[in-house]
mmCIF file of C-alpha atoms in Angstrom:
data_model
loop_
_atom_site.group_PDB
_atom_site.id
_atom_site.type_symbol
_atom_site.label_atom_id
_atom_site.label_comp_id
_atom_site.label_asym_id
_atom_site.label_seq_id
_atom_site.Cartn_x
_atom_site.Cartn_y
_atom_site.Cartn_z
ATOM 1 C CA MET A 1009 46.167 156.677 71.837
ATOM 2 C CA GLY A 1010 46.607 153.866 69.408
ATOM 3 C CA ASP A 1011 49.451 151.192 69.519
ATOM 4 C CA PHE A 1012 51.609 153.101 67.190
ATOM 5 C CA GLY A 1013 54.428 151.223 65.282
ATOM 6 C CA GLU A 1014 58.133 152.024 65.511
ATOM 7 C CA TYR A 1015 58.324 152.792 61.877
ATOM 8 C CA ILE A 1016 56.823 155.252 59.254
ATOM 9 C CA VAL A 1017 56.688 154.972 55.561
ATOM 10 C CA TYR A 1018 57.109 157.676 52.958
ATOM 11 C CA VAL A 1019 56.040 157.123 49.301
ATOM 12 C CA ASP A 1020 56.648 159.127 46.017
ATOM 13 C CA GLU A 1021 56.462 158.325 42.443
ATOM 14 C CA SER A 1022 58.416 158.771 39.288
ATOM 15 C CA GLY A 1023 56.709 158.955 35.908
ATOM 16 C CA ASP A 1024 53.080 159.363 35.257
ATOM 17 C CA HIS A 1025 50.568 156.627 35.395
ATOM 18 C CA GLY A 1026 48.654 157.241 32.180
ATOM 19 C CA LEU A 1027 48.681 154.714 29.522
ATOM 20 C CA LYS A 1028 47.088 156.489 26.507
ATOM 21 C CA ASN A 1029 50.043 158.597 25.585
ATOM 22 C CA ILE A 1030 53.172 156.839 26.913
ATOM 23 C CA ASN A 1031 56.405 158.822 27.098
ATOM 24 C CA LYS A 1032 58.802 156.909 24.845
ATOM 25 C CA ASP A 1033 61.730 158.344 26.739
ATOM 26 C CA TYR A 1034 60.407 157.261 30.131
ATOM 27 C CA PRO A 1035 57.788 154.399 29.704
ATOM 28 C CA VAL A 1036 57.920 153.394 33.228
ATOM 29 C CA PHE A 1037 56.018 154.147 36.422
ATOM 30 C CA VAL A 1038 57.829 153.747 39.747
ATOM 31 C CA LEU A 1039 56.288 153.914 43.271
ATOM 32 C CA ALA A 1040 59.061 154.061 45.935
ATOM 33 C CA PHE A 1041 58.306 153.203 49.633
ATOM 34 C CA CYS A 1042 60.990 154.260 52.153
ATOM 35 C CA ILE A 1043 60.588 152.627 55.511
ATOM 36 C CA PHE A 1044 62.177 154.540 58.393
ATOM 37 C CA HIS A 1045 62.576 153.724 62.084
ATOM 38 C CA LYS A 1046 61.130 156.666 63.744
ATOM 39 C CA ARG A 1047 64.036 157.137 66.117
ATOM 40 C CA GLU A 1048 66.608 157.082 63.284
ATOM 41 C CA TYR A 1049 64.405 159.399 61.177
ATOM 42 C CA LEU A 1050 64.068 162.028 64.028
ATOM 43 C CA THR A 1051 67.606 161.933 65.256
ATOM 44 C CA GLN A 1052 69.703 161.371 62.011
ATOM 45 C CA VAL A 1053 67.748 161.842 58.756
ATOM 46 C CA VAL A 1054 65.846 164.996 59.467
ATOM 47 C CA PRO A 1055 68.852 166.996 61.062
ATOM 48 C CA LYS A 1056 71.167 165.958 57.977
ATOM 49 C CA ILE A 1057 68.629 167.253 55.533
ATOM 50 C CA GLN A 1058 68.126 170.511 57.467
ATOM 51 C CA GLU A 1059 71.849 170.991 57.668
ATOM 52 C CA LEU A 1060 72.191 170.611 53.914
ATOM 53 C CA LYS A 1061 69.565 173.182 53.324
ATOM 54 C CA PHE A 1062 71.010 175.789 55.674
ATOM 55 C CA LYS A 1063 74.397 175.109 54.084
ATOM 56 C CA TYR A 1064 73.289 175.934 50.454
ATOM 57 C CA PHE A 1065 70.304 178.217 51.064
ATOM 58 C CA GLY A 1066 70.660 179.696 54.316
ATOM 59 C CA HIS A 1067 67.220 178.530 55.527
ATOM 60 C CA ASP A 1068 65.212 175.316 55.674
ATOM 61 C CA MET A 1069 62.127 176.252 53.839
ATOM 62 C CA VAL A 1070 63.394 174.777 50.591
ATOM 63 C CA VAL A 1071 61.572 171.684 49.514
ATOM 64 C CA LEU A 1072 63.944 169.293 47.702
ATOM 65 C CA HIS A 1073 62.431 168.116 44.289
ATOM 66 C CA GLU A 1074 64.442 165.788 42.051
ATOM 67 C CA ALA A 1075 63.095 167.250 38.806
ATOM 68 C CA GLU A 1076 63.815 170.892 39.930
ATOM 69 C CA ILE A 1077 67.290 169.901 41.149
ATOM 70 C CA ARG A 1078 68.009 168.102 37.809
ATOM 71 C CA LYS A 1079 66.805 171.021 35.670
ATOM 72 C CA SER A 1080 68.442 173.860 38.076
ATOM 73 C CA ARG A 1081 64.958 175.444 38.452
ATOM 74 C CA ARG A 1082 64.588 177.983 41.148
ATOM 75 C CA PRO A 1083 65.510 177.980 43.946
ATOM 76 C CA PHE A 1084 67.894 175.348 42.646
ATOM 77 C CA ASP A 1085 69.303 177.821 40.063
ATOM 78 C CA ILE A 1086 72.380 178.177 42.235
ATOM 79 C CA LEU A 1087 73.260 174.678 40.751
ATOM 80 C CA MET A 1088 73.895 176.393 37.379
ATOM 81 C CA ASN A 1089 77.278 177.072 38.820
ATOM 82 C CA ARG A 1090 79.293 173.957 38.080
ATOM 83 C CA ASP A 1091 81.382 174.049 41.291
ATOM 84 C CA ILE A 1092 78.390 174.540 43.558
ATOM 85 C CA ARG A 1093 76.368 171.753 41.681
ATOM 86 C CA ARG A 1094 79.303 169.311 42.152
ATOM 87 C CA ASP A 1095 79.420 170.087 45.955
ATOM 88 C CA PHE A 1096 75.679 170.052 46.478
ATOM 89 C CA MET A 1097 75.366 166.680 44.642
ATOM 90 C CA ILE A 1098 78.335 165.191 46.657
ATOM 91 C CA ASP A 1099 76.591 166.390 49.934
ATOM 92 C CA LEU A 1100 73.062 165.260 48.877
ATOM 93 C CA SER A 1101 74.316 161.842 47.865
ATOM 94 C CA SER A 1102 76.075 161.548 51.230
ATOM 95 C CA VAL A 1103 72.910 162.299 52.896
ATOM 96 C CA ILE A 1104 70.886 159.636 51.008
ATOM 97 C CA GLU A 1105 73.754 157.091 51.527
ATOM 98 C CA LYS A 1106 73.935 157.620 55.099
ATOM 99 C CA SER A 1107 70.167 157.751 55.776
ATOM 100 C CA GLN A 1108 69.045 154.441 57.269
ATOM 101 C CA PHE A 1109 65.869 153.184 55.518
ATOM 102 C CA THR A 1110 64.623 150.063 53.776
ATOM 103 C CA LEU A 1111 63.388 150.592 50.171
ATOM 104 C CA VAL A 1112 60.588 148.861 48.461
ATOM 105 C CA ALA A 1113 59.954 149.879 44.760
ATOM 106 C CA SER A 1114 57.083 148.790 42.815
ATOM 107 C CA CYS A 1115 57.717 149.366 39.080
ATOM 108 C CA ILE A 1116 55.323 149.214 36.161
ATOM 109 C CA MET A 1117 56.802 148.759 32.595
ATOM 110 C CA LYS A 1118 53.982 150.689 30.875
ATOM 111 C CA GLU A 1119 54.020 149.450 27.408
ATOM 112 C CA LYS A 1120 53.986 145.798 28.336
ATOM 113 C CA PHE A 1121 51.259 146.665 30.904
ATOM 114 C CA SER A 1122 49.088 148.279 28.445
ATOM 115 C CA VAL A 1123 49.328 145.297 26.089
ATOM 116 C CA LYS A 1124 48.478 142.962 28.914
ATOM 117 C CA HIS A 1125 45.683 144.919 30.642
ATOM 118 C CA GLY A 1126 44.604 147.630 28.246
ATOM 119 C CA VAL A 1127 44.681 151.301 28.737
ATOM 120 C CA GLU A 1128 41.993 151.714 31.327
ATOM 121 C CA GLU A 1129 43.667 149.881 34.080
ATOM 122 C CA ASN A 1130 45.380 152.079 36.557
ATOM 123 C CA PRO A 1131 49.221 151.218 37.029
ATOM 124 C CA TYR A 1132 49.248 153.450 40.214
ATOM 125 C CA HIS A 1133 46.816 151.080 41.990
ATOM 126 C CA VAL A 1134 48.588 148.001 40.815
ATOM 127 C CA ALA A 1135 51.960 149.425 41.894
ATOM 128 C CA MET A 1136 50.450 150.444 45.318
ATOM 129 C CA LYS A 1137 49.163 146.952 45.946
ATOM 130 C CA PHE A 1138 52.512 145.362 45.222
ATOM 131 C CA GLY A 1139 54.332 147.970 47.457
ATOM 132 C CA MET A 1140 51.935 147.718 50.400
ATOM 133 C CA GLU A 1141 52.160 143.952 50.496
ATOM 134 C CA ARG A 1142 55.879 144.122 50.584
ATOM 135 C CA VAL A 1143 56.104 146.887 53.187
ATOM 136 C CA PHE A 1144 53.593 145.021 55.332
ATOM 137 C CA LEU A 1145 55.770 141.763 55.261
ATOM 138 C CA GLU A 1146 58.834 143.648 56.060
ATOM 139 C CA LEU A 1147 57.127 145.226 59.062
ATOM 140 C CA GLN A 1148 55.798 141.982 60.187
ATOM 141 C CA SER A 1149 59.282 140.563 60.049
ATOM 142 C CA ARG A 1150 60.341 143.326 62.565
ATOM 143 C CA GLY A 1151 57.496 142.501 64.942
ATOM 144 C CA GLN A 1152 55.235 145.338 63.885
ATOM 145 C CA ARG A 1153 52.157 143.402 62.811
ATOM 146 C CA GLY A 1154 49.120 145.122 64.263
ATOM 147 C CA LYS A 1155 50.928 148.135 65.336
ATOM 148 C CA LEU A 1156 49.579 151.186 63.552
ATOM 149 C CA THR A 1157 52.095 152.248 60.948
ATOM 150 C CA HIS A 1158 51.344 155.411 58.855
ATOM 151 C CA VAL A 1159 52.073 155.467 55.110
ATOM 152 C CA ILE A 1160 52.490 159.059 53.899
ATOM 153 C CA PHE A 1161 51.572 159.952 50.271
ATOM 154 C CA GLU A 1162 51.795 163.403 48.790
ATOM 155 C CA GLN A 1163 48.500 165.096 47.706
ATOM 156 C CA ARG A 1164 47.919 165.522 44.012
ATOM 157 C CA GLY A 1165 44.506 166.954 43.829
ATOM 158 C CA LEU A 1166 41.077 166.244 45.417
ATOM 159 C CA GLN A 1167 39.727 163.631 42.996
ATOM 160 C CA GLU A 1168 43.091 161.842 42.645
ATOM 161 C CA ASP A 1169 43.445 161.913 46.407
ATOM 162 C CA GLN A 1170 40.055 160.474 47.011
ATOM 163 C CA ALA A 1171 40.691 157.823 44.416
ATOM 164 C CA LEU A 1172 44.020 156.919 46.095
ATOM 165 C CA GLU A 1173 42.568 156.794 49.484
ATOM 166 C CA LEU A 1174 39.691 154.581 48.312
ATOM 167 C CA GLU A 1175 42.130 152.172 46.521
ATOM 168 C CA PHE A 1176 44.405 152.015 49.510
ATOM 169 C CA ARG A 1177 41.406 151.009 51.769
ATOM 170 C CA ARG A 1178 40.214 148.545 49.085
ATOM 171 C CA ILE A 1179 43.582 146.948 48.934
ATOM 172 C CA LYS A 1180 43.534 146.608 52.885
ATOM 173 C CA ASP A 1181 39.864 145.090 52.780
ATOM 174 C CA ARG A 1182 40.782 142.580 50.042
ATOM 175 C CA SER A 1183 44.242 141.584 51.212
ATOM 176 C CA ARG A 1184 44.844 137.854 51.977
ATOM 177 C CA LEU A 1185 47.783 138.876 54.137
ATOM 178 C CA GLU A 1186 46.431 138.476 57.751
ATOM 179 C CA GLY A 1187 47.262 141.604 59.816
ATOM 180 C CA LEU A 1188 47.852 144.056 56.862
ATOM 181 C CA GLU A 1189 44.443 145.826 57.430
ATOM 182 C CA GLU A 1190 45.141 146.747 61.039
ATOM 183 C CA THR A 1191 48.769 147.561 60.417
ATOM 184 C CA LEU A 1192 48.843 150.056 57.588
ATOM 185 C CA GLU A 1193 47.003 153.513 57.481
ATOM 186 C CA ILE A 1194 47.252 156.183 54.877
ATOM 187 C CA VAL A 1195 48.040 159.803 55.482
ATOM 188 C CA MET A 1196 47.751 162.407 52.721
ATOM 189 C CA ALA A 1197 50.302 165.169 53.107
ATOM 190 C CA SER A 1198 50.107 168.726 51.498
ATOM 191 C CA LYS A 1199 52.511 169.464 48.565
ATOM 192 C CA LYS A 1200 53.703 172.325 50.800
ATOM 193 C CA ALA A 1201 54.628 170.007 53.577
ATOM 194 C CA ASN A 1202 58.331 170.224 54.266
ATOM 195 C CA SER A 1203 58.691 166.546 54.978
ATOM 196 C CA ALA A 1204 62.201 165.198 54.897
ATOM 197 C CA GLY A 1205 60.774 161.733 54.296
ATOM 198 C CA LEU A 1206 58.746 162.682 51.274
ATOM 199 C CA GLN A 1207 61.736 164.640 49.979
ATOM 200 C CA LEU A 1208 63.968 161.496 50.243
ATOM 201 C CA ALA A 1209 61.366 159.260 48.546
ATOM 202 C CA ASP A 1210 61.198 161.811 45.692
ATOM 203 C CA MET A 1211 65.030 161.616 45.295
ATOM 204 C CA VAL A 1212 65.155 157.808 45.060
ATOM 205 C CA ALA A 1213 62.326 157.074 42.626
ATOM 206 C CA ARG A 1214 63.628 158.332 39.316
ATOM 207 C CA PRO A 1215 67.056 156.684 39.533
ATOM 208 C CA ILE A 1216 65.155 153.327 39.896
ATOM 209 C CA GLY A 1217 63.307 154.101 36.734
ATOM 210 C CA ARG A 1218 66.368 155.119 34.814
ATOM 211 C CA HIS A 1219 68.114 151.949 35.893
ATOM 212 C CA LEU A 1220 65.239 149.699 34.721
ATOM 213 C CA LEU A 1221 65.257 151.357 31.209
ATOM 214 C CA ASN A 1222 69.044 151.266 30.837
ATOM 215 C CA SER A 1223 70.828 149.081 33.265
ATOM 216 C CA GLU A 1224 74.050 149.445 31.315
ATOM 217 C CA GLN A 1225 74.169 153.141 31.688
ATOM 218 C CA THR A 1226 76.163 154.649 34.660
ATOM 219 C CA ASN A 1227 73.729 155.454 37.379
ATOM 220 C CA ARG A 1228 75.487 156.788 40.620
ATOM 221 C CA ALA A 1229 72.215 157.711 42.173
ATOM 222 C CA PHE A 1230 70.901 154.178 41.786
ATOM 223 C CA ASP A 1231 74.173 152.727 42.967
ATOM 224 C CA LEU A 1232 73.629 154.581 46.332
ATOM 225 C CA LEU A 1233 70.300 152.687 46.726
ATOM 226 C CA THR A 1234 71.373 149.095 46.054
ATOM 227 C CA ASN A 1235 72.135 148.328 49.763
ATOM 228 C CA LYS A 1236 68.874 149.756 50.886
ATOM 229 C CA PHE A 1237 66.509 147.479 49.022
ATOM 230 C CA ARG A 1238 64.548 144.837 50.948
ATOM 231 C CA ARG A 1239 66.034 141.468 50.426
ATOM 232 C CA ASN A 1240 65.218 137.898 51.247
ATOM 233 C CA GLN A 1241 67.650 135.805 53.500
ATOM 234 C CA SER A 1242 69.554 134.877 50.281
ATOM 235 C CA GLY A 1243 70.225 138.550 49.459
ATOM 236 C CA ASN A 1244 67.765 138.590 46.498
ATOM 237 C CA VAL A 1245 66.240 141.952 45.695
ATOM 238 C CA LYS A 1246 63.922 141.082 42.757
ATOM 239 C CA GLY A 1247 60.346 140.385 43.903
ATOM 240 C CA TRP A 1248 61.364 141.407 47.456
ATOM 241 C CA GLY A 1249 62.512 145.005 47.410
ATOM 242 C CA LEU A 1250 62.170 145.599 43.770
ATOM 243 C CA LYS A 1251 58.986 144.369 42.142
ATOM 244 C CA VAL A 1252 58.875 144.907 38.354
ATOM 245 C CA TYR A 1253 55.550 144.106 36.454
ATOM 246 C CA PRO A 1254 54.847 142.713 34.046
#
């Protein structure tokens, strides 16, 4: 057995990483990395999410997806009832707020990015590099350097998954951060995997994007996350837990 670390990292995205047809309503790509201590994840996070599912659906086979919840698509069509939606969102917000994890978000402002790099550069790969470096530095600060820590991504398709794994390993090989290569390891999870960590990562990514596009707009979902971002000793989030590029 390897020397496994005490933490696990779940990653999900918001927005697409294409640059040729940028969505004017959402011209941002967000990659959210949620760092959980395994003990906290097993004893607190997973049971709370299971409890939420049993309460509203009667079973725990439902996979929480932010887009489907927002649009009340099956099986979330129960949320078309205004009272049920209110109660569900209160309970879901409570689960997110009480879940102990450290958040690193790597965000690409696509219009500025395309001007600077052209449309052939892959924002996903750039966001992943920024995120991996900050995740590693956080783990290192917690004494985890050299302890194998798995970074879980959701599968998207054979070619995309192969390209993602290749880039992940490329970033490790080229990193100037000593210890990163032997600390982080990628795991690709099936879209059907009922992973509490991936579902939480899915919940947090879009509110970050919406905040970046309109910080003046009320965004309760983002407000829940403000205390979870990685920070430096002075309490600064920008560049530490929230990397926005360019």
